[in-house]
Amino acid sequence: MKQALIAVDIQNDFCPGGSLAVADGDKIIAPANRLIKLFEQKGYPVFFTRDWHPADHSSFNENGGAWPPHCVAGTQGALFHKDLIVPERSFVISKAVEKNSEAYSGFQGTDLSVRLRSLGINDLVVIGLATDYCVKSTVMDAIQEGFAVTVISDAVGAVNVQPDDGEKAMLEMQKAGAKTAASSDFVI
Ligand code: VGL
Ligand code: ZN
C-alpha cells in the first residue's frame, strides 16, 4: 500500500474567527502537523485541498446559496491557518473556483485523482475541515474511486449545523468502508 495524506480545507474561514468557523477547528492543527511531519519525513506525498471561491460564488447567501461568504480566493480567510505546516514539496488543490461550481469534495472538478494515481497511491489518510461537508465528500469520492481511506478522528472537525452532524458523517464514512484511527495511534 502506498499512502498519501489529504488535508482538507484547513483554512482561516473554517477556524475560530473565520466566517464559517468550525468550533475548535484550530484544535486539529497540532495533530494535523504531527501527521504532516510524519509523512514528509517518510517522503510520502501530502496534499492540501482548499476552498477557493470567486467573490460572487453561488454558495454564498447573497447569491441564494447556503453559506455566508467564505474562502474567497486571495483573501485572508482563504489562507491556510498560520500554524499549519505546509511543506515546500506538498501539493495544493484548489476547488470550487468558479461561480457556479460547488465542490465539497477535493476530487470534484480537480486533478486530485489523476495526481494520486500517477504517484501510485492507493491508500489515503484524511484529516481536516469540515467533517460533515468537505471531509465527508472527499472520503466518499475517494472510496468510490477505489482508494483505501483512513479518517483521523481527532484531526477532523465538524460545522454541526445540527449538533450530531459530525458524528453522523463519521458513521456514514465508516459504513462506506473508511477506517478511523486516532492521530496518536497512527504509525507509518
Ligand atoms: C465547506 C461549506 C462550504 C467545507 C466548504 O470545507 O467543509 N463547507 N464550503
Ligand atoms: Zn465553500
PDB file of N, CA and C in Angstrom, residues 4 19 33 36 39 66 106 114 120 126 155 166 171:
ATOM      1  N   ALA A   4      -0.808   8.427   0.907  1.00  0.00           N
ATOM      2  CA  ALA A   4      -0.697   9.890   0.858  1.00  0.00           C
ATOM      3  C   ALA A   4      -1.604  10.470   1.934  1.00  0.00           C
ATOM      4  N   SER A  19     -15.351  33.142   8.879  1.00  0.00           N
ATOM      5  CA  SER A  19     -16.760  33.412   8.566  1.00  0.00           C
ATOM      6  C   SER A  19     -17.627  32.157   8.580  1.00  0.00           C
ATOM      7  N   ASN A  33      -0.409  18.684  12.142  1.00  0.00           N
ATOM      8  CA  ASN A  33       1.011  18.955  11.905  1.00  0.00           C
ATOM      9  C   ASN A  33       1.874  17.736  12.196  1.00  0.00           C
ATOM     10  N   ILE A  36       1.514  15.548   9.205  1.00  0.00           N
ATOM     11  CA  ILE A  36       2.160  16.171   8.042  1.00  0.00           C
ATOM     12  C   ILE A  36       3.680  15.957   8.123  1.00  0.00           C
ATOM     13  N   PHE A  39       4.554  12.197   7.443  1.00  0.00           N
ATOM     14  CA  PHE A  39       4.502  11.867   6.009  1.00  0.00           C
ATOM     15  C   PHE A  39       5.677  12.505   5.278  1.00  0.00           C
ATOM     16  N   ALA A  66     -26.202  28.445   0.490  1.00  0.00           N
ATOM     17  CA  ALA A  66     -26.423  28.025   1.873  1.00  0.00           C
ATOM     18  C   ALA A  66     -25.485  28.664   2.887  1.00  0.00           C
ATOM     19  N   GLY A 106     -12.623  17.199  -2.628  1.00  0.00           N
ATOM     20  CA  GLY A 106     -11.361  17.564  -3.269  1.00  0.00           C
ATOM     21  C   GLY A 106     -11.165  16.915  -4.625  1.00  0.00           C
ATOM     22  N   VAL A 114      -6.068  11.986 -10.651  1.00  0.00           N
ATOM     23  CA  VAL A 114      -5.006  11.744 -11.637  1.00  0.00           C
ATOM     24  C   VAL A 114      -3.624  11.868 -10.992  1.00  0.00           C
ATOM     25  N   GLY A 120       1.120   6.496  -7.905  1.00  0.00           N
ATOM     26  CA  GLY A 120       0.960   5.105  -7.470  1.00  0.00           C
ATOM     27  C   GLY A 120       0.314   4.962  -6.105  1.00  0.00           C
ATOM     28  N   VAL A 126      -6.972  10.829   5.731  1.00  0.00           N
ATOM     29  CA  VAL A 126      -7.684  12.095   5.548  1.00  0.00           C
ATOM     30  C   VAL A 126      -7.876  12.813   6.880  1.00  0.00           C
ATOM     31  N   ALA A 155      -8.310  14.704  14.152  1.00  0.00           N
ATOM     32  CA  ALA A 155      -7.746  15.702  13.229  1.00  0.00           C
ATOM     33  C   ALA A 155      -8.780  16.112  12.189  1.00  0.00           C
ATOM     34  N   GLY A 166     -21.553  15.869  12.717  1.00  0.00           N
ATOM     35  CA  GLY A 166     -20.193  15.331  12.640  1.00  0.00           C
ATOM     36  C   GLY A 166     -20.154  13.841  12.935  1.00  0.00           C
ATOM     37  N   LEU A 171     -20.012   8.102  10.969  1.00  0.00           N
ATOM     38  CA  LEU A 171     -20.661   6.789  10.794  1.00  0.00           C
ATOM     39  C   LEU A 171     -20.895   6.478   9.313  1.00  0.00           C
TER      40      LEU A 171
END
